Amino acid sequence: MPERSADMNELAEFTTSVRALLAKHAGRDAVRAAMDTELGYDPTLWRLLCEQAGVGALAIPEEYGGFGAGLAESLMVVRELGRTLAGVPMLGSAVLGAQALLLSGDADACARLLPEVADGSRTLAVCWAGADGWDRLGVESDGETLTGTAHYVLDGTNADTLIVITSSGLFEVDPARADARTVPTMDPTRKLAEIGFAATPGRRLGSADPGPLIARLREIAWAAVSAEQVGAAERCLEMTVEYTKSRVQFGRPIGGFQALKHRMADMYVLLESAKSAAALAIDSLTEQTPTVAEDVWVARTHCTEAFGAIVAEAIQLHGGIAITWEHDAHLFFKRAHADAQLFGAAHRPVLT
């Protein structure tokens, strides 16, 4: 128990340092400026996160240049990024890309690519979904030749290496051999791409069975999105409480009205239950408990519903200001709707 307490204290301190760094370098103006660029995020912010906090190295084993801390620490960073909506390639590259490489079991590729992922100098993009989403693969292989189109690829247009999932396994592809284009999305704070492959050569990664690999990667993706949703929902509640304390109507702050207090109390209950669901999913994922699939499914379902409900209430309680471009509430609203579909909705059957 003392060791567990020490770990929790260290994680809390690390969380505080990451939050402080983001508060300084990922404020609303910085996020808005970055989302209008081709890259979609501030490369200086990503460099600072990797150099000062080591976020890219957290879940990468020490033998590949990482810290070997684990997924829990990485997903804590994803949660903090959810509070700011900063679009750095943490989720797409340092979490999903790195985990896909590790799951492939290809030690040579891991030794060659992961040290640069850990220090932030290389970004990975996982090419997975078909046109209808993540329940169908977008690319197929014939030997080591790839054909098809991967949709909804995080950070796909500027990645240094593509990791392509096919029904026969994983492949490494040079982005220069593929055709990538940014696609319009509801959420302007997160760039997605379509990447086409036309008889494109790829390097096979390991020999892992793609079925269990995809199932595991989906669990990681859903747990990560749940963590992000918790962070974003927490920030929405904070903004709402701050606003209702400062907005005066009938001679008093509107936060003092009982009806609004009840609604914010309901938001708080939803948030706390979402935190618990996400925490259980992450613990089950890192410890590979027998209930991991169910725990991740519950987190994916509940955190999606909780974030949607909380941000909707935030819009309502802010009044007309929430739907103006200058306010951040509408950005969280768009992130909530986009996250509900990212990596597939939980109510759909998992097909590989």
Tab-separated table of C-alpha atoms in Angstrom:
chain	number	residue	atom	x	y	z
A	1	MET	CA	0.000	0.000	0.000
A	2	PRO	CA	2.764	2.553	0.758
A	3	GLU	CA	4.277	1.863	-2.696
A	4	ARG	CA	0.879	2.457	-4.319
A	5	SER	CA	0.463	5.711	-2.381
A	6	ALA	CA	3.921	6.847	-3.459
A	7	ASP	CA	3.061	6.081	-7.074
A	8	MET	CA	-0.175	8.055	-6.807
A	9	ASN	CA	1.657	11.006	-5.269
A	10	GLU	CA	4.240	10.972	-8.040
A	11	LEU	CA	1.488	10.795	-10.672
A	12	ALA	CA	-0.312	13.721	-9.042
A	13	GLU	CA	2.879	15.780	-9.103
A	14	PHE	CA	3.470	14.885	-12.723
A	15	THR	CA	-0.116	15.817	-13.592
A	16	THR	CA	0.369	19.192	-11.922
A	17	SER	CA	3.526	19.864	-13.935
A	18	VAL	CA	1.875	18.922	-17.237
A	19	ARG	CA	-1.147	21.090	-16.441
A	20	ALA	CA	1.114	24.028	-15.596
A	21	LEU	CA	3.019	23.643	-18.860
A	22	LEU	CA	-0.232	23.524	-20.838
A	23	ALA	CA	-1.632	26.526	-18.967
A	24	LYS	CA	1.416	28.512	-20.010
A	25	HIS	CA	1.740	27.372	-23.627
A	26	ALA	CA	-1.698	26.036	-24.654
A	27	GLY	CA	-4.109	28.792	-23.735
A	28	ARG	CA	-7.193	29.572	-25.813
A	29	ASP	CA	-5.345	31.967	-28.140
A	30	ALA	CA	-2.545	29.469	-28.773
A	31	VAL	CA	-4.995	26.646	-29.506
A	32	ARG	CA	-7.011	28.810	-31.895
A	33	ALA	CA	-3.886	29.965	-33.704
A	34	ALA	CA	-2.627	26.388	-34.072
A	35	MET	CA	-5.899	24.946	-35.356
A	36	ASP	CA	-5.781	27.268	-38.367
A	37	THR	CA	-2.368	25.970	-39.475
A	38	GLU	CA	-1.746	23.070	-41.834
A	39	LEU	CA	-0.133	21.063	-39.034
A	40	GLY	CA	-3.048	21.652	-36.662
A	41	TYR	CA	-0.930	22.029	-33.558
A	42	ASP	CA	1.987	24.059	-32.252
A	43	PRO	CA	5.227	22.083	-32.839
A	44	THR	CA	6.939	24.142	-30.151
A	45	LEU	CA	4.348	22.970	-27.616
A	46	TRP	CA	4.915	19.340	-28.623
A	47	ARG	CA	8.686	19.781	-28.306
A	48	LEU	CA	8.286	21.305	-24.845
A	49	LEU	CA	5.968	18.501	-23.716
A	50	CYS	CA	8.466	15.894	-24.885
A	51	GLU	CA	11.603	17.625	-23.647
A	52	GLN	CA	10.377	19.036	-20.330
A	53	ALA	CA	7.754	16.443	-19.348
A	54	GLY	CA	8.810	13.443	-21.449
A	55	VAL	CA	5.239	12.722	-22.512
A	56	GLY	CA	6.250	10.892	-25.699
A	57	ALA	CA	8.417	8.454	-23.774
A	58	LEU	CA	5.996	7.491	-21.001
A	59	ALA	CA	4.574	4.227	-22.376
A	60	ILE	CA	7.647	3.229	-24.379
A	61	PRO	CA	9.903	0.606	-22.751
A	62	GLU	CA	13.346	1.682	-21.607
A	63	GLU	CA	15.001	-0.654	-24.131
A	64	TYR	CA	13.511	1.506	-26.894
A	65	GLY	CA	14.472	4.858	-25.413
A	66	GLY	CA	11.391	5.411	-23.286
A	67	PHE	CA	10.641	5.673	-19.583
A	68	GLY	CA	8.683	2.431	-19.330
A	69	ALA	CA	6.121	4.105	-17.078
A	70	GLY	CA	3.004	2.655	-18.696
A	71	LEU	CA	-0.284	3.501	-20.343
A	72	ALA	CA	-1.830	5.012	-17.216
A	73	GLU	CA	0.669	7.860	-17.257
A	74	SER	CA	0.251	8.413	-21.002
A	75	LEU	CA	-3.528	8.538	-20.725
A	76	MET	CA	-3.239	11.023	-17.891
A	77	VAL	CA	-1.519	13.327	-20.385
A	78	VAL	CA	-4.329	12.674	-22.880
A	79	ARG	CA	-6.787	13.692	-20.165
A	80	GLU	CA	-4.932	16.948	-19.526
A	81	LEU	CA	-4.847	17.682	-23.254
A	82	GLY	CA	-8.620	17.186	-23.286
A	83	ARG	CA	-8.922	20.145	-20.925
A	84	THR	CA	-7.193	22.449	-23.422
A	85	LEU	CA	-8.186	20.847	-26.777
A	86	ALA	CA	-4.544	21.179	-27.872
A	87	GLY	CA	-4.119	19.008	-30.970
A	88	VAL	CA	-0.569	17.736	-30.403
A	89	PRO	CA	0.122	14.160	-31.642
A	90	MET	CA	-0.051	12.510	-28.209
A	91	LEU	CA	-3.056	10.297	-28.890
A	92	GLY	CA	-2.323	9.457	-32.513
A	93	SER	CA	1.443	8.977	-32.297
A	94	ALA	CA	2.760	8.539	-28.746
A	95	VAL	CA	-0.166	6.353	-27.649
A	96	LEU	CA	-1.769	4.552	-30.607
A	97	GLY	CA	1.210	4.558	-32.945
A	98	ALA	CA	3.668	3.427	-30.288
A	99	GLN	CA	1.305	0.769	-28.951
A	100	ALA	CA	0.621	-0.573	-32.437
A	101	LEU	CA	4.359	-0.979	-32.985
A	102	LEU	CA	4.812	-2.715	-29.649
A	103	LEU	CA	1.848	-5.011	-30.310
A	104	SER	CA	3.353	-6.026	-33.656
A	105	GLY	CA	6.216	-7.691	-31.799
A	106	ASP	CA	8.721	-6.423	-34.368
A	107	ALA	CA	11.776	-5.717	-32.203
A	108	ASP	CA	13.842	-4.324	-35.086
A	109	ALA	CA	11.170	-1.794	-36.050
A	110	CYS	CA	10.639	-0.820	-32.413
A	111	ALA	CA	14.369	-0.257	-31.920
A	112	ARG	CA	14.554	1.799	-35.104
A	113	LEU	CA	11.423	3.965	-34.689
A	114	LEU	CA	10.418	4.222	-31.036
A	115	PRO	CA	13.428	6.172	-29.694
A	116	GLU	CA	12.501	9.061	-32.000
A	117	VAL	CA	8.827	8.753	-31.061
A	118	ALA	CA	9.905	8.962	-27.424
A	119	ASP	CA	11.850	12.181	-27.901
A	120	GLY	CA	9.155	13.705	-30.122
A	121	SER	CA	11.229	13.942	-33.301
A	122	ARG	CA	9.159	11.307	-35.145
A	123	THR	CA	5.384	11.080	-35.378
A	124	LEU	CA	3.428	7.968	-36.293
A	125	ALA	CA	-0.024	7.784	-37.866
A	126	VAL	CA	-2.143	4.636	-37.603
A	127	CYS	CA	-4.068	3.901	-40.809
A	128	TRP	CA	-7.040	1.828	-39.751
A	129	ALA	CA	-10.607	2.810	-40.626
A	130	GLY	CA	-12.565	2.257	-43.800
A	131	ALA	CA	-15.053	4.731	-45.236
A	132	ASP	CA	-17.769	3.609	-42.797
A	133	GLY	CA	-15.551	3.753	-39.728
A	134	TRP	CA	-13.315	1.534	-37.619
A	135	ASP	CA	-15.514	-1.555	-37.873
A	136	ARG	CA	-14.024	-2.176	-41.329
A	137	LEU	CA	-10.415	-1.865	-42.420
A	138	GLY	CA	-9.702	0.615	-45.200
A	139	VAL	CA	-6.584	-1.009	-46.651
A	140	GLU	CA	-5.827	-4.546	-47.792
A	141	SER	CA	-2.528	-6.226	-48.603
A	142	ASP	CA	-1.335	-8.524	-51.356
A	143	GLY	CA	1.974	-9.762	-50.102
A	144	GLU	CA	3.743	-6.533	-49.157
A	145	THR	CA	1.734	-4.335	-51.527
A	146	LEU	CA	-1.054	-2.222	-50.081
A	147	THR	CA	-4.205	-0.973	-51.771
A	148	GLY	CA	-7.155	1.024	-50.456
A	149	THR	CA	-7.913	4.162	-48.483
A	150	ALA	CA	-7.516	4.711	-44.758
A	151	HIS	CA	-10.033	7.220	-43.404
A	152	TYR	CA	-10.085	9.431	-40.294
A	153	VAL	CA	-6.322	9.139	-39.712
A	154	LEU	CA	-5.100	11.256	-36.798
A	155	ASP	CA	-2.212	13.566	-37.806
A	156	GLY	CA	-2.015	11.704	-41.098
A	157	THR	CA	-0.909	14.442	-43.461
A	158	ASN	CA	2.291	15.289	-41.594
A	159	ALA	CA	3.314	11.973	-40.036
A	160	ASP	CA	6.864	10.751	-40.486
A	161	THR	CA	5.834	7.083	-40.574
A	162	LEU	CA	2.552	5.349	-41.383
A	163	ILE	CA	1.502	2.202	-39.518
A	164	VAL	CA	-1.092	0.465	-41.686
A	165	ILE	CA	-3.470	-2.148	-40.272
A	166	THR	CA	-4.679	-4.808	-42.706
A	167	SER	CA	-6.470	-8.123	-42.297
A	168	SER	CA	-3.132	-9.911	-42.702
A	169	GLY	CA	-1.139	-7.788	-40.248
A	170	LEU	CA	0.633	-4.475	-39.757
A	171	PHE	CA	2.843	-2.672	-42.271
A	172	GLU	CA	5.236	0.259	-42.110
A	173	VAL	CA	4.900	2.692	-45.021
A	174	ASP	CA	6.871	5.737	-46.085
A	175	PRO	CA	4.346	8.624	-46.287
A	176	ALA	CA	6.012	9.776	-49.512
A	177	ARG	CA	4.677	6.593	-51.179
A	178	ALA	CA	1.064	7.311	-50.180
A	179	ASP	CA	-1.445	10.017	-51.062
A	180	ALA	CA	-2.574	11.961	-47.989
A	181	ARG	CA	-5.052	14.812	-47.775
A	182	THR	CA	-6.639	16.646	-44.875
A	183	VAL	CA	-10.407	16.268	-44.728
A	184	PRO	CA	-12.927	18.754	-43.277
A	185	THR	CA	-14.178	17.818	-39.822
A	186	MET	CA	-16.708	19.024	-37.302
A	187	ASP	CA	-13.960	19.498	-34.705
A	188	PRO	CA	-11.514	22.178	-35.904
A	189	THR	CA	-9.066	21.413	-33.091
A	190	ARG	CA	-8.207	17.909	-34.416
A	191	LYS	CA	-6.852	17.212	-37.884
A	192	LEU	CA	-7.957	14.042	-39.680
A	193	ALA	CA	-6.746	12.758	-43.025
A	194	GLU	CA	-7.570	10.318	-45.785
A	195	ILE	CA	-4.567	8.344	-46.992
A	196	GLY	CA	-4.724	6.439	-50.261
A	197	PHE	CA	-2.582	3.464	-51.199
A	198	ALA	CA	-2.323	2.313	-54.830
A	199	ALA	CA	-0.081	-0.759	-55.069
A	200	THR	CA	2.064	0.914	-52.407
A	201	PRO	CA	5.024	-1.055	-51.037
A	202	GLY	CA	5.021	-1.667	-47.288
A	203	ARG	CA	7.313	-3.353	-44.798
A	204	ARG	CA	5.584	-6.056	-42.783
A	205	LEU	CA	5.783	-5.526	-39.020
A	206	GLY	CA	6.126	-8.730	-37.035
A	207	SER	CA	3.836	-11.702	-37.339
A	208	ALA	CA	1.190	-11.002	-34.701
A	209	ASP	CA	-2.345	-12.241	-35.313
A	210	PRO	CA	-4.217	-9.125	-36.505
A	211	GLY	CA	-7.488	-10.105	-34.789
A	212	PRO	CA	-6.309	-9.872	-31.155
A	213	LEU	CA	-4.024	-6.974	-32.084
A	214	ILE	CA	-6.910	-4.902	-33.421
A	215	ALA	CA	-9.075	-5.787	-30.417
A	216	ARG	CA	-6.324	-4.678	-28.036
A	217	LEU	CA	-5.672	-1.485	-29.999
A	218	ARG	CA	-9.374	-0.644	-29.917
A	219	GLU	CA	-9.403	-1.090	-26.141
A	220	ILE	CA	-6.450	1.287	-25.843
A	221	ALA	CA	-8.124	3.791	-28.186
A	222	TRP	CA	-11.439	3.721	-26.309
A	223	ALA	CA	-9.735	4.080	-22.922
A	224	ALA	CA	-7.709	7.012	-24.267
A	225	VAL	CA	-10.787	8.779	-25.641
A	226	SER	CA	-12.568	8.206	-22.326
A	227	ALA	CA	-9.683	9.901	-20.534
A	228	GLU	CA	-9.819	12.804	-22.979
A	229	GLN	CA	-13.577	13.128	-22.509
A	230	VAL	CA	-13.169	13.278	-18.736
A	231	GLY	CA	-10.609	16.073	-19.020
A	232	ALA	CA	-12.771	18.052	-21.433
A	233	ALA	CA	-15.934	17.547	-19.357
A	234	GLU	CA	-14.106	18.665	-16.225
A	235	ARG	CA	-13.057	21.877	-17.929
A	236	CYS	CA	-16.621	22.485	-19.156
A	237	LEU	CA	-17.947	22.230	-15.609
A	238	GLU	CA	-15.235	24.576	-14.331
A	239	MET	CA	-16.052	27.150	-17.017
A	240	THR	CA	-19.739	26.928	-16.178
A	241	VAL	CA	-19.208	27.413	-12.457
A	242	GLU	CA	-16.886	30.364	-13.103
A	243	TYR	CA	-19.405	31.980	-15.435
A	244	THR	CA	-22.408	31.549	-13.144
A	245	LYS	CA	-20.447	33.142	-10.306
A	246	SER	CA	-19.696	36.225	-12.395
A	247	ARG	CA	-22.912	36.625	-14.423
A	248	VAL	CA	-25.304	38.861	-12.514
A	249	GLN	CA	-29.065	38.850	-13.057
A	250	PHE	CA	-31.771	40.375	-10.855
A	251	GLY	CA	-29.032	41.830	-8.705
A	252	ARG	CA	-27.259	38.566	-7.834
A	253	PRO	CA	-24.919	36.008	-9.497
A	254	ILE	CA	-27.002	33.493	-11.407
A	255	GLY	CA	-25.046	30.662	-9.770
A	256	GLY	CA	-26.936	31.440	-6.574
A	257	PHE	CA	-30.287	30.418	-8.057
A	258	GLN	CA	-31.370	27.013	-6.814
A	259	ALA	CA	-32.431	25.715	-10.217
A	260	LEU	CA	-28.980	26.374	-11.647
A	261	LYS	CA	-27.293	24.895	-8.585
A	262	HIS	CA	-29.219	21.662	-9.150
A	263	ARG	CA	-28.184	21.502	-12.790
A	264	MET	CA	-24.517	22.030	-11.965
A	265	ALA	CA	-24.764	19.417	-9.210
A	266	ASP	CA	-26.060	16.964	-11.813
A	267	MET	CA	-23.117	17.868	-14.048
A	268	TYR	CA	-20.759	17.163	-11.163
A	269	VAL	CA	-22.311	13.745	-10.487
A	270	LEU	CA	-21.970	12.827	-14.157
A	271	LEU	CA	-18.357	13.957	-14.177
A	272	GLU	CA	-17.406	11.984	-11.073
A	273	SER	CA	-19.035	8.812	-12.390
A	274	ALA	CA	-17.217	9.282	-15.714
A	275	LYS	CA	-13.913	9.678	-13.843
A	276	SER	CA	-14.561	6.403	-12.028
A	277	ALA	CA	-15.475	4.556	-15.222
A	278	ALA	CA	-12.400	5.847	-17.051
A	279	ALA	CA	-10.105	5.043	-14.111
A	280	LEU	CA	-11.428	1.482	-13.896
A	281	ALA	CA	-10.953	0.996	-17.642
A	282	ILE	CA	-7.370	2.245	-17.501
A	283	ASP	CA	-6.546	0.045	-14.495
A	284	SER	CA	-8.089	-3.001	-16.195
A	285	LEU	CA	-6.210	-2.209	-19.386
A	286	THR	CA	-2.818	-1.843	-17.749
A	287	GLU	CA	-3.290	-4.914	-15.558
A	288	GLN	CA	-5.052	-6.962	-18.278
A	289	THR	CA	-7.816	-8.130	-15.959
A	290	PRO	CA	-10.381	-10.699	-17.171
A	291	THR	CA	-13.007	-7.923	-17.351
A	292	VAL	CA	-10.965	-5.484	-19.438
A	293	ALA	CA	-13.241	-5.664	-22.497
A	294	GLU	CA	-16.354	-4.934	-20.412
A	295	ASP	CA	-14.672	-2.209	-18.372
A	296	VAL	CA	-13.425	-0.389	-21.458
A	297	TRP	CA	-16.837	-0.710	-23.129
A	298	VAL	CA	-18.538	0.787	-20.069
A	299	ALA	CA	-16.055	3.669	-19.972
A	300	ARG	CA	-16.461	4.341	-23.668
A	301	THR	CA	-20.252	4.361	-23.370
A	302	HIS	CA	-20.615	6.314	-20.132
A	303	CYS	CA	-17.882	8.898	-20.742
A	304	THR	CA	-19.343	9.654	-24.162
A	305	GLU	CA	-22.805	10.186	-22.685
A	306	ALA	CA	-21.482	12.160	-19.713
A	307	PHE	CA	-19.334	14.493	-21.805
A	308	GLY	CA	-22.208	15.101	-24.216
A	309	ALA	CA	-24.627	15.911	-21.399
A	310	ILE	CA	-22.161	18.127	-19.519
A	311	VAL	CA	-21.160	20.194	-22.531
A	312	ALA	CA	-24.816	20.582	-23.554
A	313	GLU	CA	-25.623	21.939	-20.100
A	314	ALA	CA	-22.581	24.197	-20.279
A	315	ILE	CA	-23.936	25.684	-23.503
A	316	GLN	CA	-27.342	26.228	-21.926
A	317	LEU	CA	-26.054	27.771	-18.712
A	318	HIS	CA	-23.716	30.134	-20.536
A	319	GLY	CA	-26.599	31.485	-22.592
A	320	GLY	CA	-26.033	33.159	-25.944
A	321	ILE	CA	-22.328	33.796	-25.354
A	322	ALA	CA	-21.612	30.060	-25.616
A	323	ILE	CA	-22.445	29.898	-29.308
A	324	THR	CA	-20.260	32.831	-30.310
A	325	TRP	CA	-16.974	32.105	-32.049
A	326	GLU	CA	-15.025	33.947	-29.354
A	327	HIS	CA	-16.107	31.581	-26.559
A	328	ASP	CA	-14.599	28.111	-26.136
A	329	ALA	CA	-17.846	26.322	-25.273
A	330	HIS	CA	-18.691	25.601	-28.900
A	331	LEU	CA	-15.257	24.013	-29.428
A	332	PHE	CA	-15.887	21.597	-26.565
A	333	PHE	CA	-19.346	20.908	-27.986
A	334	LYS	CA	-17.797	19.969	-31.339
A	335	ARG	CA	-15.140	17.839	-29.653
A	336	ALA	CA	-17.860	15.965	-27.756
A	337	HIS	CA	-19.718	15.070	-30.942
A	338	ALA	CA	-16.504	14.106	-32.743
A	339	ASP	CA	-15.227	11.981	-29.847
A	340	ALA	CA	-18.526	10.100	-29.777
A	341	GLN	CA	-17.596	8.585	-33.159
A	342	LEU	CA	-13.800	8.442	-32.891
A	343	PHE	CA	-12.533	4.832	-33.141
A	344	GLY	CA	-16.089	3.569	-33.487
A	345	ALA	CA	-19.185	3.947	-31.347
A	346	ALA	CA	-19.451	1.535	-28.436
A	347	HIS	CA	-22.942	0.321	-29.313
A	348	ARG	CA	-21.728	-1.124	-32.610
A	349	PRO	CA	-20.473	-4.706	-32.863
A	350	VAL	CA	-16.689	-5.075	-32.913
A	351	LEU	CA	-15.769	-6.663	-36.243
A	352	THR	CA	-12.276	-7.314	-37.541
